[in-house]
Amino acid sequence: MAELVYRPVIGAARSMFKALDLKIDCQGSENIPRSGGAVLVSNHIGYLDFIFSGLAALPQKRLVRFMAKESVFRHRVSGPLMRGMKHIPVDRRQGEEAYAHALDSLRAGEVIGVFPEATISQSFTLKGFKSGAARLAQEAGVPLVPMALWGTQRLWTKGRPKNLRRSHIPVTIRVGEAMEAPNDQYAGAITRRLRERVQELLESAQRAYPVRPKDASDTWWVPAHLGGTAPTPAEVREAR
């Protein structure tokens, strides 16, 4: 079926990136299979993460179908776009339908994008991973592809005003080697290994990031354990 919505949205996103003069450093796209199903798994630090995760798959000529919260599909602007791009709505109270939809898509040879932390990490560190990605990969018999994003929080993240002006912000993307998800292993054990791989990729992306905060007022996007002023995971939990 022709991609009447997805490809124009990609074009619009690329035009936006060019207008903002974003410095995108993407490595490891070759680890995304050129054909067949796969579960693409990323950390989640900003509202635009799905765009950058999808961008990483384009060199392999793959379009990623993301699992996203159902409220996004009800929005009068984003809703028609999300449906047109065949993304998958997730009602967190009744996740079985979304799971079945994703499983069918994987078996049909699609790449499904999952953010296993479920929500944006306001500490910009990895939260715990839910096991759904591993269970999907096991049932569909497809690989898990870990990846990490860094810098996207500087564009638009939870609790901060969006910065969509020409500010030359770097975005670093690292895609790791595919992982198998054997049926004879517990999904929890696979999920722990998956999280470790994403953590390694995140640390690699952070080391490669080409800029540092300009001054003390610009340290908000750096995690506390790296010397920044982002809230610690404990502080985020206490603020709820």
mmCIF file of C-alpha atoms in Angstrom:
data_model
loop_
_atom_site.group_PDB
_atom_site.id
_atom_site.type_symbol
_atom_site.label_atom_id
_atom_site.label_comp_id
_atom_site.label_asym_id
_atom_site.label_seq_id
_atom_site.Cartn_x
_atom_site.Cartn_y
_atom_site.Cartn_z
ATOM 1 C CA MET A 1 0.000 0.000 0.000
ATOM 2 C CA ALA A 2 1.288 3.457 -0.894
ATOM 3 C CA GLU A 3 2.559 5.554 2.004
ATOM 4 C CA LEU A 4 0.428 8.615 1.294
ATOM 5 C CA VAL A 5 1.093 10.236 4.675
ATOM 6 C CA TYR A 6 4.364 8.854 6.068
ATOM 7 C CA ARG A 7 6.688 9.921 3.260
ATOM 8 C CA PRO A 8 5.409 13.534 3.089
ATOM 9 C CA VAL A 9 5.785 13.754 6.886
ATOM 10 C CA ILE A 10 9.395 12.555 6.536
ATOM 11 C CA GLY A 11 9.982 15.280 3.966
ATOM 12 C CA ALA A 12 8.489 17.902 6.267
ATOM 13 C CA ALA A 13 10.619 16.686 9.186
ATOM 14 C CA ARG A 14 13.795 16.853 7.112
ATOM 15 C CA SER A 15 12.916 20.382 6.031
ATOM 16 C CA MET A 16 12.399 21.329 9.687
ATOM 17 C CA PHE A 17 15.752 19.807 10.666
ATOM 18 C CA LYS A 18 17.450 21.778 7.906
ATOM 19 C CA ALA A 19 15.739 25.002 8.942
ATOM 20 C CA LEU A 20 16.824 24.463 12.559
ATOM 21 C CA ASP A 21 20.335 23.550 11.364
ATOM 22 C CA LEU A 22 20.362 20.479 13.584
ATOM 23 C CA LYS A 23 23.654 18.601 13.672
ATOM 24 C CA ILE A 24 22.495 14.980 13.464
ATOM 25 C CA ASP A 25 25.093 12.273 14.072
ATOM 26 C CA CYS A 26 23.542 8.851 13.412
ATOM 27 C CA GLN A 27 25.615 5.688 13.557
ATOM 28 C CA GLY A 28 24.603 2.043 13.396
ATOM 29 C CA SER A 29 21.617 2.220 11.056
ATOM 30 C CA GLU A 30 22.961 -0.851 9.274
ATOM 31 C CA ASN A 31 21.949 -2.876 12.340
ATOM 32 C CA ILE A 32 18.272 -2.397 11.450
ATOM 33 C CA PRO A 33 17.203 -5.285 9.186
ATOM 34 C CA ARG A 34 16.473 -4.343 5.576
ATOM 35 C CA SER A 35 13.528 -6.724 5.525
ATOM 36 C CA GLY A 36 11.351 -8.626 7.951
ATOM 37 C CA GLY A 37 9.981 -7.720 11.327
ATOM 38 C CA ALA A 38 11.985 -6.166 14.151
ATOM 39 C CA VAL A 39 11.345 -4.313 17.399
ATOM 40 C CA LEU A 40 13.280 -1.036 17.569
ATOM 41 C CA VAL A 41 13.809 -0.085 21.218
ATOM 42 C CA SER A 42 14.937 3.378 22.366
ATOM 43 C CA ASN A 43 15.325 5.496 25.454
ATOM 44 C CA HIS A 44 12.830 8.338 25.799
ATOM 45 C CA ILE A 45 13.937 11.876 26.726
ATOM 46 C CA GLY A 46 11.884 14.184 24.500
ATOM 47 C CA TYR A 47 8.615 14.617 22.641
ATOM 48 C CA LEU A 48 10.306 14.352 19.227
ATOM 49 C CA ASP A 49 12.101 11.071 19.931
ATOM 50 C CA PHE A 50 9.891 9.072 17.598
ATOM 51 C CA ILE A 51 10.929 11.292 14.679
ATOM 52 C CA PHE A 52 14.636 10.754 15.321
ATOM 53 C CA SER A 53 14.189 7.038 15.983
ATOM 54 C CA GLY A 54 12.388 6.729 12.668
ATOM 55 C CA LEU A 55 15.108 8.747 10.961
ATOM 56 C CA ALA A 56 17.668 6.113 11.965
ATOM 57 C CA ALA A 57 15.776 3.483 9.963
ATOM 58 C CA LEU A 58 15.591 5.423 6.703
ATOM 59 C CA PRO A 59 19.046 4.379 5.380
ATOM 60 C CA GLN A 60 17.713 0.813 5.476
ATOM 61 C CA LYS A 61 14.575 1.959 3.639
ATOM 62 C CA ARG A 62 12.368 1.034 6.592
ATOM 63 C CA LEU A 63 9.400 2.924 7.989
ATOM 64 C CA VAL A 64 8.864 2.408 11.716
ATOM 65 C CA ARG A 65 5.384 1.984 13.207
ATOM 66 C CA PHE A 66 5.531 3.393 16.740
ATOM 67 C CA MET A 67 3.444 2.396 19.709
ATOM 68 C CA ALA A 68 2.203 5.654 21.248
ATOM 69 C CA LYS A 69 -0.307 6.654 23.895
ATOM 70 C CA GLU A 70 -3.872 6.738 22.670
ATOM 71 C CA SER A 71 -4.425 10.415 23.542
ATOM 72 C CA VAL A 72 -2.049 11.459 20.736
ATOM 73 C CA PHE A 73 -4.427 9.826 18.258
ATOM 74 C CA ARG A 74 -7.350 11.895 19.578
ATOM 75 C CA HIS A 75 -5.636 15.226 18.863
ATOM 76 C CA ARG A 76 -7.156 17.023 15.888
ATOM 77 C CA VAL A 77 -3.750 17.612 14.246
ATOM 78 C CA SER A 78 -1.557 14.705 15.315
ATOM 79 C CA GLY A 79 -4.369 12.132 15.265
ATOM 80 C CA PRO A 80 -4.910 11.951 11.484
ATOM 81 C CA LEU A 81 -1.139 11.972 10.919
ATOM 82 C CA MET A 82 -0.502 9.170 13.403
ATOM 83 C CA ARG A 83 -3.254 7.038 11.892
ATOM 84 C CA GLY A 84 -2.075 7.822 8.359
ATOM 85 C CA MET A 85 1.437 6.663 9.253
ATOM 86 C CA LYS A 86 -0.038 3.445 10.694
ATOM 87 C CA HIS A 87 1.318 3.991 14.179
ATOM 88 C CA ILE A 88 -0.285 1.960 16.957
ATOM 89 C CA PRO A 89 -2.432 3.565 19.711
ATOM 90 C CA VAL A 90 -1.892 2.242 23.228
ATOM 91 C CA ASP A 91 -4.579 2.514 25.889
ATOM 92 C CA ARG A 92 -2.612 1.830 29.055
ATOM 93 C CA ARG A 93 -5.730 0.524 30.821
ATOM 94 C CA GLN A 94 -6.394 -2.012 28.045
ATOM 95 C CA GLY A 95 -3.107 -2.774 26.350
ATOM 96 C CA GLU A 96 -4.111 -6.143 24.883
ATOM 97 C CA GLU A 97 -5.497 -4.665 21.665
ATOM 98 C CA ALA A 98 -2.334 -2.620 21.002
ATOM 99 C CA TYR A 99 -0.175 -5.665 21.760
ATOM 100 C CA ALA A 100 -2.145 -7.812 19.304
ATOM 101 C CA HIS A 101 -1.944 -5.063 16.660
ATOM 102 C CA ALA A 102 1.837 -4.787 17.088
ATOM 103 C CA LEU A 103 2.241 -8.571 16.974
ATOM 104 C CA ASP A 104 0.296 -8.799 13.708
ATOM 105 C CA SER A 105 2.420 -6.004 12.228
ATOM 106 C CA LEU A 106 5.662 -7.742 13.217
ATOM 107 C CA ARG A 107 4.498 -11.004 11.684
ATOM 108 C CA ALA A 108 3.678 -9.058 8.511
ATOM 109 C CA GLY A 109 7.304 -7.878 8.353
ATOM 110 C CA GLU A 110 6.985 -4.388 9.858
ATOM 111 C CA VAL A 111 9.443 -2.621 12.169
ATOM 112 C CA ILE A 112 7.707 -1.646 15.406
ATOM 113 C CA GLY A 113 9.128 1.173 17.541
ATOM 114 C CA VAL A 114 8.842 0.899 21.327
ATOM 115 C CA PHE A 115 9.860 3.188 24.184
ATOM 116 C CA PRO A 116 9.954 0.623 27.033
ATOM 117 C CA GLU A 117 10.262 3.292 29.734
ATOM 118 C CA ALA A 118 6.652 4.180 28.741
ATOM 119 C CA THR A 119 7.099 7.885 29.566
ATOM 120 C CA ILE A 120 9.753 10.575 29.119
ATOM 121 C CA SER A 121 12.562 10.346 31.655
ATOM 122 C CA GLN A 122 12.816 13.785 33.251
ATOM 123 C CA SER A 123 16.171 12.863 34.803
ATOM 124 C CA PHE A 124 17.464 11.961 31.298
ATOM 125 C CA THR A 125 18.679 8.663 32.726
ATOM 126 C CA LEU A 126 17.231 5.258 31.900
ATOM 127 C CA LYS A 127 14.138 4.290 33.847
ATOM 128 C CA GLY A 128 13.039 0.703 34.302
ATOM 129 C CA PHE A 129 12.000 -1.127 31.133
ATOM 130 C CA LYS A 130 8.630 -2.791 30.725
ATOM 131 C CA SER A 131 8.854 -6.286 29.223
ATOM 132 C CA GLY A 132 6.426 -5.779 26.327
ATOM 133 C CA ALA A 133 9.132 -5.277 23.689
ATOM 134 C CA ALA A 134 10.840 -8.546 24.630
ATOM 135 C CA ARG A 135 7.546 -10.452 24.694
ATOM 136 C CA LEU A 136 6.593 -9.107 21.262
ATOM 137 C CA ALA A 137 9.948 -10.140 19.808
ATOM 138 C CA GLN A 138 9.628 -13.596 21.346
ATOM 139 C CA GLU A 139 6.106 -14.236 20.058
ATOM 140 C CA ALA A 140 6.782 -12.860 16.581
ATOM 141 C CA GLY A 141 10.188 -14.525 16.276
ATOM 142 C CA VAL A 142 11.937 -11.250 15.374
ATOM 143 C CA PRO A 143 15.041 -9.475 16.718
ATOM 144 C CA LEU A 144 15.238 -6.590 19.142
ATOM 145 C CA VAL A 145 17.277 -3.613 17.917
ATOM 146 C CA PRO A 146 18.502 -1.345 20.755
ATOM 147 C CA MET A 147 19.190 2.321 20.183
ATOM 148 C CA ALA A 148 19.832 5.509 22.141
ATOM 149 C CA LEU A 149 19.124 9.177 21.564
ATOM 150 C CA TRP A 150 20.906 12.158 23.086
ATOM 151 C CA GLY A 151 20.280 15.870 22.589
ATOM 152 C CA THR A 152 16.593 15.566 21.708
ATOM 153 C CA GLN A 153 15.673 16.783 25.191
ATOM 154 C CA ARG A 154 17.139 20.174 24.284
ATOM 155 C CA LEU A 155 14.513 20.610 21.561
ATOM 156 C CA TRP A 156 11.370 19.711 23.482
ATOM 157 C CA THR A 157 10.895 17.734 26.641
ATOM 158 C CA LYS A 158 8.547 17.416 29.563
ATOM 159 C CA GLY A 159 8.400 20.456 31.821
ATOM 160 C CA ARG A 160 10.442 22.706 29.521
ATOM 161 C CA PRO A 161 9.430 25.136 26.740
ATOM 162 C CA LYS A 162 10.141 23.789 23.283
ATOM 163 C CA ASN A 163 13.129 25.217 21.431
ATOM 164 C CA LEU A 164 12.273 25.022 17.738
ATOM 165 C CA ARG A 165 14.334 27.964 16.587
ATOM 166 C CA ARG A 166 17.522 27.907 14.557
ATOM 167 C CA SER A 167 19.824 27.001 17.422
ATOM 168 C CA HIS A 168 22.192 24.437 15.804
ATOM 169 C CA ILE A 169 21.501 21.805 18.468
ATOM 170 C CA PRO A 170 23.354 18.509 17.957
ATOM 171 C CA VAL A 171 21.389 15.241 18.126
ATOM 172 C CA THR A 172 23.331 12.009 18.554
ATOM 173 C CA ILE A 173 21.815 8.637 17.614
ATOM 174 C CA ARG A 174 23.418 5.261 18.213
ATOM 175 C CA VAL A 175 21.907 1.985 16.979
ATOM 176 C CA GLY A 176 23.289 -1.264 18.356
ATOM 177 C CA GLU A 177 23.515 -4.788 17.005
ATOM 178 C CA ALA A 178 20.297 -6.774 16.914
ATOM 179 C CA MET A 179 19.516 -9.066 19.847
ATOM 180 C CA GLU A 180 17.689 -12.360 19.632
ATOM 181 C CA ALA A 181 14.746 -13.008 21.946
ATOM 182 C CA PRO A 182 14.639 -16.796 22.400
ATOM 183 C CA ASN A 183 11.353 -18.370 23.495
ATOM 184 C CA ASP A 184 13.135 -20.554 26.051
ATOM 185 C CA GLN A 185 14.254 -17.525 28.092
ATOM 186 C CA TYR A 186 12.250 -15.356 30.467
ATOM 187 C CA ALA A 187 11.125 -12.048 29.008
ATOM 188 C CA GLY A 188 12.352 -10.357 32.180
ATOM 189 C CA ALA A 189 15.908 -11.635 31.654
ATOM 190 C CA ILE A 190 15.871 -10.519 28.009
ATOM 191 C CA THR A 191 14.556 -7.124 29.097
ATOM 192 C CA ARG A 192 17.411 -6.702 31.575
ATOM 193 C CA ARG A 193 19.972 -7.441 28.865
ATOM 194 C CA LEU A 194 18.173 -5.097 26.489
ATOM 195 C CA ARG A 195 18.272 -2.288 29.037
ATOM 196 C CA GLU A 196 22.001 -2.865 29.560
ATOM 197 C CA ARG A 197 22.578 -2.566 25.806
ATOM 198 C CA VAL A 198 20.569 0.655 25.586
ATOM 199 C CA GLN A 199 22.514 2.018 28.584
ATOM 200 C CA GLU A 200 25.810 1.274 26.812
ATOM 201 C CA LEU A 201 24.576 3.031 23.668
ATOM 202 C CA LEU A 202 23.339 5.997 25.704
ATOM 203 C CA GLU A 203 26.729 6.388 27.362
ATOM 204 C CA SER A 204 28.398 6.146 23.942
ATOM 205 C CA ALA A 205 26.098 8.874 22.588
ATOM 206 C CA GLN A 206 26.814 11.092 25.589
ATOM 207 C CA ARG A 207 30.583 10.674 25.185
ATOM 208 C CA ALA A 208 30.315 11.543 21.491
ATOM 209 C CA TYR A 209 28.104 14.582 22.038
ATOM 210 C CA PRO A 210 30.050 17.539 20.628
ATOM 211 C CA VAL A 211 28.979 20.349 22.982
ATOM 212 C CA ARG A 212 28.754 21.073 26.684
ATOM 213 C CA PRO A 213 26.531 23.537 28.549
ATOM 214 C CA LYS A 214 27.377 27.162 27.753
ATOM 215 C CA ASP A 215 27.017 28.324 31.360
ATOM 216 C CA ALA A 216 25.386 27.423 34.677
ATOM 217 C CA SER A 217 21.915 28.263 33.370
ATOM 218 C CA ASP A 218 22.356 25.782 30.528
ATOM 219 C CA THR A 219 23.057 22.683 32.640
ATOM 220 C CA TRP A 220 19.390 21.635 32.930
ATOM 221 C CA TRP A 221 19.701 19.068 30.098
ATOM 222 C CA VAL A 222 22.648 17.228 31.665
ATOM 223 C CA PRO A 223 21.913 14.435 34.195
ATOM 224 C CA ALA A 224 22.930 15.051 37.792
ATOM 225 C CA HIS A 225 25.410 12.146 37.792
ATOM 226 C CA LEU A 226 27.248 13.862 34.894
ATOM 227 C CA GLY A 227 27.438 17.178 36.736
ATOM 228 C CA GLY A 228 24.249 18.758 35.403
ATOM 229 C CA THR A 229 21.193 20.138 37.152
ATOM 230 C CA ALA A 230 18.543 17.780 35.778
ATOM 231 C CA PRO A 231 16.586 16.235 38.666
ATOM 232 C CA THR A 232 17.777 12.903 39.941
ATOM 233 C CA PRO A 233 15.447 9.893 39.494
ATOM 234 C CA ALA A 234 14.642 10.099 43.224
ATOM 235 C CA GLU A 235 13.743 13.785 42.942
ATOM 236 C CA VAL A 236 11.459 13.053 39.994
ATOM 237 C CA ARG A 237 9.656 10.366 42.011
ATOM 238 C CA GLU A 238 9.256 12.684 45.020
ATOM 239 C CA ALA A 239 7.798 15.459 42.846
ATOM 240 C CA ARG A 240 4.919 13.316 41.576
#
